[in-house]
Amino acid sequence: MASDFFPLPEHAVYLDDQRPPYMQSWEWLFTLAALQERFAAGEITYLSLDFNLGASDPGNDGLSVIKWMAATNHWPSEYLQLHTADYIGRDQMAN
């Protein structure tokens, strides 16, 4: 995976294994590892998370992402959105 990321003015990242971002200016990532690399590369202002990542990241899901962010104190500086259609997963991520 490339470690050079296109710099977006709003530093917006969309993590989803299948659905593209609803805004084309958002950077589309598919795995927790890619998100970790992106945080290492610089600030993320906006982050939108899916729960189900199984198609691209077996063994990880949105809750894995939230747990990693909590353990390492890596959070978007402005806004965290949960865009998942999985209501059980969404509730787990929100709590």
PDB file of C-alpha atoms in Angstrom:
ATOM      1  CA  MET A   1       0.000   0.000   0.000  1.00  0.00           C
ATOM      2  CA  ALA A   2       1.330   3.406  -0.919  1.00  0.00           C
ATOM      3  CA  SER A   3       2.261   5.693   1.915  1.00  0.00           C
ATOM      4  CA  ASP A   4       1.842   8.887  -0.153  1.00  0.00           C
ATOM      5  CA  PHE A   5      -1.639  10.292   0.303  1.00  0.00           C
ATOM      6  CA  PHE A   6      -3.307  12.956  -1.782  1.00  0.00           C
ATOM      7  CA  PRO A   7      -3.592  16.010   0.488  1.00  0.00           C
ATOM      8  CA  LEU A   8      -7.222  17.021   0.809  1.00  0.00           C
ATOM      9  CA  PRO A   9      -8.008  20.531   2.016  1.00  0.00           C
ATOM     10  CA  GLU A  10     -10.403  19.164   4.600  1.00  0.00           C
ATOM     11  CA  HIS A  11      -8.391  16.006   5.420  1.00  0.00           C
ATOM     12  CA  ALA A  12     -11.515  13.881   5.033  1.00  0.00           C
ATOM     13  CA  VAL A  13     -11.270  10.083   5.152  1.00  0.00           C
ATOM     14  CA  TYR A  14     -13.961   7.501   4.395  1.00  0.00           C
ATOM     15  CA  LEU A  15     -13.347   3.916   5.592  1.00  0.00           C
ATOM     16  CA  ASP A  16     -15.551   1.348   3.848  1.00  0.00           C
ATOM     17  CA  ASP A  17     -14.856  -1.979   2.196  1.00  0.00           C
ATOM     18  CA  GLN A  18     -17.398  -1.661  -0.615  1.00  0.00           C
ATOM     19  CA  ARG A  19     -19.290   1.631  -0.895  1.00  0.00           C
ATOM     20  CA  PRO A  20     -17.528   4.702  -2.282  1.00  0.00           C
ATOM     21  CA  PRO A  21     -17.620   7.997  -0.394  1.00  0.00           C
ATOM     22  CA  TYR A  22     -20.691  10.104  -0.951  1.00  0.00           C
ATOM     23  CA  MET A  23     -18.398  13.084  -1.522  1.00  0.00           C
ATOM     24  CA  GLN A  24     -15.735  12.516  -4.176  1.00  0.00           C
ATOM     25  CA  SER A  25     -13.248  14.752  -2.386  1.00  0.00           C
ATOM     26  CA  TRP A  26     -13.027  12.301   0.529  1.00  0.00           C
ATOM     27  CA  GLU A  27     -10.105   9.879   0.564  1.00  0.00           C
ATOM     28  CA  TRP A  28     -11.419   6.298   0.343  1.00  0.00           C
ATOM     29  CA  LEU A  29      -9.635   3.714   2.500  1.00  0.00           C
ATOM     30  CA  PHE A  30     -10.485   0.030   2.841  1.00  0.00           C
ATOM     31  CA  THR A  31      -8.604  -1.327   5.881  1.00  0.00           C
ATOM     32  CA  LEU A  32      -7.603  -0.496   9.426  1.00  0.00           C
ATOM     33  CA  ALA A  33      -3.940  -0.746   8.378  1.00  0.00           C
ATOM     34  CA  ALA A  34      -4.506   1.887   5.674  1.00  0.00           C
ATOM     35  CA  LEU A  35      -6.181   4.160   8.224  1.00  0.00           C
ATOM     36  CA  GLN A  36      -3.250   3.711  10.605  1.00  0.00           C
ATOM     37  CA  GLU A  37      -0.858   4.708   7.794  1.00  0.00           C
ATOM     38  CA  ARG A  38      -3.030   7.708   6.986  1.00  0.00           C
ATOM     39  CA  PHE A  39      -3.006   8.914  10.603  1.00  0.00           C
ATOM     40  CA  ALA A  40       0.787   8.541  10.604  1.00  0.00           C
ATOM     41  CA  ALA A  41       0.955  10.676   7.433  1.00  0.00           C
ATOM     42  CA  GLY A  42      -0.919  13.604   8.961  1.00  0.00           C
ATOM     43  CA  GLU A  43      -4.039  15.028  10.481  1.00  0.00           C
ATOM     44  CA  ILE A  44      -7.478  13.673   9.695  1.00  0.00           C
ATOM     45  CA  THR A  45     -10.155  16.296  10.220  1.00  0.00           C
ATOM     46  CA  TYR A  46     -13.224  14.290   9.189  1.00  0.00           C
ATOM     47  CA  LEU A  47     -13.611  10.506   9.438  1.00  0.00           C
ATOM     48  CA  SER A  48     -16.571   8.421   8.340  1.00  0.00           C
ATOM     49  CA  LEU A  49     -16.612   4.744   9.365  1.00  0.00           C
ATOM     50  CA  ASP A  50     -18.410   1.635   8.197  1.00  0.00           C
ATOM     51  CA  PHE A  51     -18.824  -1.311  10.582  1.00  0.00           C
ATOM     52  CA  ASN A  52     -18.488  -4.235   8.161  1.00  0.00           C
ATOM     53  CA  LEU A  53     -15.023  -4.330   6.603  1.00  0.00           C
ATOM     54  CA  GLY A  54     -14.914  -8.071   5.862  1.00  0.00           C
ATOM     55  CA  ALA A  55     -14.634  -7.778   2.081  1.00  0.00           C
ATOM     56  CA  SER A  56     -11.310  -5.927   2.315  1.00  0.00           C
ATOM     57  CA  ASP A  57     -10.091  -6.415   5.894  1.00  0.00           C
ATOM     58  CA  PRO A  58     -10.971  -9.866   7.283  1.00  0.00           C
ATOM     59  CA  GLY A  59     -10.705  -9.963  11.064  1.00  0.00           C
ATOM     60  CA  ASN A  60     -11.316  -6.231  11.514  1.00  0.00           C
ATOM     61  CA  ASP A  61     -14.471  -4.153  11.640  1.00  0.00           C
ATOM     62  CA  GLY A  62     -15.524  -0.672  12.659  1.00  0.00           C
ATOM     63  CA  LEU A  63     -15.327  -1.602  16.330  1.00  0.00           C
ATOM     64  CA  SER A  64     -11.693  -2.663  15.807  1.00  0.00           C
ATOM     65  CA  VAL A  65     -11.080   0.799  14.366  1.00  0.00           C
ATOM     66  CA  ILE A  66     -12.732   2.560  17.327  1.00  0.00           C
ATOM     67  CA  LYS A  67     -10.775   0.421  19.808  1.00  0.00           C
ATOM     68  CA  TRP A  68      -7.493   1.206  18.025  1.00  0.00           C
ATOM     69  CA  MET A  69      -8.264   4.927  17.979  1.00  0.00           C
ATOM     70  CA  ALA A  70      -9.117   4.865  21.699  1.00  0.00           C
ATOM     71  CA  ALA A  71      -5.987   2.882  22.602  1.00  0.00           C
ATOM     72  CA  THR A  72      -3.665   5.145  20.596  1.00  0.00           C
ATOM     73  CA  ASN A  73      -5.553   8.441  20.976  1.00  0.00           C
ATOM     74  CA  HIS A  74      -5.859   8.881  17.216  1.00  0.00           C
ATOM     75  CA  TRP A  75      -9.108  10.756  16.572  1.00  0.00           C
ATOM     76  CA  PRO A  76     -10.239  13.059  13.803  1.00  0.00           C
ATOM     77  CA  SER A  77      -9.820  16.639  14.921  1.00  0.00           C
ATOM     78  CA  GLU A  78     -13.318  17.793  13.988  1.00  0.00           C
ATOM     79  CA  TYR A  79     -15.836  15.091  13.206  1.00  0.00           C
ATOM     80  CA  LEU A  80     -16.419  11.337  13.458  1.00  0.00           C
ATOM     81  CA  GLN A  81     -19.358   9.862  11.555  1.00  0.00           C
ATOM     82  CA  LEU A  82     -20.692   6.302  11.574  1.00  0.00           C
ATOM     83  CA  HIS A  83     -22.239   5.611   8.174  1.00  0.00           C
ATOM     84  CA  THR A  84     -22.896   1.901   8.637  1.00  0.00           C
ATOM     85  CA  ALA A  85     -26.243   0.315   7.882  1.00  0.00           C
ATOM     86  CA  ASP A  86     -25.536  -2.362  10.515  1.00  0.00           C
ATOM     87  CA  TYR A  87     -27.479  -1.022  13.497  1.00  0.00           C
ATOM     88  CA  ILE A  88     -25.947  -3.512  15.936  1.00  0.00           C
ATOM     89  CA  GLY A  89     -22.441  -2.622  14.778  1.00  0.00           C
ATOM     90  CA  ARG A  90     -23.272   1.084  14.894  1.00  0.00           C
ATOM     91  CA  ASP A  91     -24.447   0.769  18.492  1.00  0.00           C
ATOM     92  CA  GLN A  92     -21.285  -1.121  19.463  1.00  0.00           C
ATOM     93  CA  MET A  93     -19.112   1.549  17.847  1.00  0.00           C
ATOM     94  CA  ALA A  94     -21.047   4.392  19.502  1.00  0.00           C
ATOM     95  CA  ASN A  95     -20.770   2.919  22.968  1.00  0.00           C
TER      96      ASN A  95
END
